[in-house]
Tab-separated table of C-alpha atoms in Angstrom:
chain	number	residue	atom	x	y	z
A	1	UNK	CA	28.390	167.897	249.126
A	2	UNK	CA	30.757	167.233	251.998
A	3	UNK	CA	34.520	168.158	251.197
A	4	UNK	CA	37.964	168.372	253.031
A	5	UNK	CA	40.374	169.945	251.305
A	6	UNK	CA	44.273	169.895	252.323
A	7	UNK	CA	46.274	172.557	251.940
A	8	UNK	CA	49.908	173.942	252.882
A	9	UNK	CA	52.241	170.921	251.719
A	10	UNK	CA	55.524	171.614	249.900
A	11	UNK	CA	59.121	171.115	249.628
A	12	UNK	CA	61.227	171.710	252.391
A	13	UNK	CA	64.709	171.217	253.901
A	14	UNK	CA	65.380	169.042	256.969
A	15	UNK	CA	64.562	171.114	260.149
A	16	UNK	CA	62.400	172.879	258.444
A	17	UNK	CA	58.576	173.665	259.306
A	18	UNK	CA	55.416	173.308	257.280
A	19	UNK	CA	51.767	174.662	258.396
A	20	UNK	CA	48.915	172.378	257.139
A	21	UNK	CA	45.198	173.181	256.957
A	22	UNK	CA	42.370	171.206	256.547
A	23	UNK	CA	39.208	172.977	255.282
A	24	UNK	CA	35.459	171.938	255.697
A	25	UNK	CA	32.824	172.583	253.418
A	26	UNK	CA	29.109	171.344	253.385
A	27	UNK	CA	29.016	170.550	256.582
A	28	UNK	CA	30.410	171.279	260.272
A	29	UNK	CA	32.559	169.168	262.225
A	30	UNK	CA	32.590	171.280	265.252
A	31	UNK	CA	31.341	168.583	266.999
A	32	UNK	CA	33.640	165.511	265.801
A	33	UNK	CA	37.189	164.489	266.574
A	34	UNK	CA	39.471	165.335	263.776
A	35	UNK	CA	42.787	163.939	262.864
A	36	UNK	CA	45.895	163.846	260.572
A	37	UNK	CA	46.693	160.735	258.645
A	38	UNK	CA	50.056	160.495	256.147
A	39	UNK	CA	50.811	158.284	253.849
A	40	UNK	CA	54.547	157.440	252.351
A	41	UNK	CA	54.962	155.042	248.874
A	42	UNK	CA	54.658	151.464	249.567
A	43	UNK	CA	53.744	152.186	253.017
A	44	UNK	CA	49.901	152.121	254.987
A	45	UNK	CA	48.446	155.122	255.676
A	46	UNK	CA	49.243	155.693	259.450
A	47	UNK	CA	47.903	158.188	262.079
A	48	UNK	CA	49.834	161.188	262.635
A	49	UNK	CA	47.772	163.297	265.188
A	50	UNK	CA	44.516	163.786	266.704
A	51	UNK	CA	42.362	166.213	268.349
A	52	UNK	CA	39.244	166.504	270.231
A	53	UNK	CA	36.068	168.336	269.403
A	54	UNK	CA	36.867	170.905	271.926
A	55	UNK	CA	40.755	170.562	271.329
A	56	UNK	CA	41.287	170.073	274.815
A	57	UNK	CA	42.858	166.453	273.952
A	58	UNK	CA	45.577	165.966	271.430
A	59	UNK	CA	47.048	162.725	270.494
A	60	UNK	CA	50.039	162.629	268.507
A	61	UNK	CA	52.349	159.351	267.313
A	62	UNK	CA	55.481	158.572	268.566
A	63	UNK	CA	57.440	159.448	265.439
A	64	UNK	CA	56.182	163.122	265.211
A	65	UNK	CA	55.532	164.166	268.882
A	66	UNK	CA	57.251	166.887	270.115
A	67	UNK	CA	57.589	168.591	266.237
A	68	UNK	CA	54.192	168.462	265.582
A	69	UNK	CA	51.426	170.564	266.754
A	70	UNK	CA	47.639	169.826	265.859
A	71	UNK	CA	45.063	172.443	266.366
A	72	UNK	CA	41.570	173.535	265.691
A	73	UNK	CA	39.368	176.460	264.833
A	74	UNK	CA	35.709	175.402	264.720
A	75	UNK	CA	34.332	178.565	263.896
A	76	UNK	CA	36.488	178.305	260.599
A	77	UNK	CA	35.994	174.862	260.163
A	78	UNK	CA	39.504	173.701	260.216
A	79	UNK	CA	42.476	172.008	261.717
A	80	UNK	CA	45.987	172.796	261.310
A	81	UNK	CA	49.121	170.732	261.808
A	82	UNK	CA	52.516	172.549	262.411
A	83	UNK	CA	55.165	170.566	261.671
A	84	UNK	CA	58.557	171.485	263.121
A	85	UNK	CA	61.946	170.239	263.004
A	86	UNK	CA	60.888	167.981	260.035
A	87	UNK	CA	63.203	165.244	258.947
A	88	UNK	CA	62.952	163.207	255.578
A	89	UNK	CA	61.098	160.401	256.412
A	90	UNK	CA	58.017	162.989	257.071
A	91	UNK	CA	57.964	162.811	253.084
A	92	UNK	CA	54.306	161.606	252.461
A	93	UNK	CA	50.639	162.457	251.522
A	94	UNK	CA	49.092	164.431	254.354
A	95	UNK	CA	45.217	163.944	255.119
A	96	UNK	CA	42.576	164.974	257.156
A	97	UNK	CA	39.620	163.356	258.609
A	98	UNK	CA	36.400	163.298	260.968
A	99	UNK	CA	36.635	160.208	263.905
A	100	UNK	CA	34.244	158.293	265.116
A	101	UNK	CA	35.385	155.846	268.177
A	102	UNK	CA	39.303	156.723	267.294
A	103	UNK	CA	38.699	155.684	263.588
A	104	UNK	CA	38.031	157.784	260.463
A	105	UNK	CA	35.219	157.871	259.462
A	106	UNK	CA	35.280	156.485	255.473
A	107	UNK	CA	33.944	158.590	252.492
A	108	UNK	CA	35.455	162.143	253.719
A	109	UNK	CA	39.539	161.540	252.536
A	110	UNK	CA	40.470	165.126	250.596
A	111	UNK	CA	43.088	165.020	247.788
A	112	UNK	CA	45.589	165.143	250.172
A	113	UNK	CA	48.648	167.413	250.273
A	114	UNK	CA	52.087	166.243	249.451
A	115	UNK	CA	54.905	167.304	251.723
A	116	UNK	CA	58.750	166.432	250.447
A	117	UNK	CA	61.195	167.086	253.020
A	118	UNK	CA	65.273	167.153	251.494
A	119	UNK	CA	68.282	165.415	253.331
């Protein structure tokens, strides 16, 4: 059985900095893109970053680029996100998933982890 599981979340003051991982089990991804995905309350889930297979390529959305750093280690199986200089409105459910063609590929969402930034 195929599982991501989210880890590193927490409470933290603005300007603070979090370190997410993303764990694979079952399978390897080595070979996909992987990305970050948050989601706030009331709000759609929304892409944060992205990375290539080889991590070569990083994507990253407007709102978090430049205090976010994405990152992979195949032979562990498992991004990481660094978040820097975080502000409140980075409060939200953080996820991980394999792409396919710049979309995630349904059935792998984790449990998420929840990060709370304070004003």
């Amino acid at each position: 059985q195929v599982q991501l599981a989210e880890s590193g979340g927490g409470l933290v003051q603005a300007g603070g900095s979090l370190r997410l991982a993303c764990a694979a089990s079952g399978r390897t991804f080595s070979s996909y893109a992987l990305g970050w995905f948050r989601q706030a309350p009331g709000k759609e889930r929304e892409v944060v970053a992205a990375i290539t297979w080889s991590g070569v390529i990083t994507y990253y959305a407007v709102s978090v680029k430049g205090r976010f750093t994405i990152s992979r280690d195949n032979a562990k199986n498992t991004v990481y996100l660094q978040m820097n200089s975080l502000k409140p409105e980075d409060t939200a459910i953080y996820y991980c998933a394999p792409l396919e063609a710049g979309k995630p590929i349904q059935g792998y969402w984790g449990q998420g982890t929840q990060v709370t930034v304070s004003s």
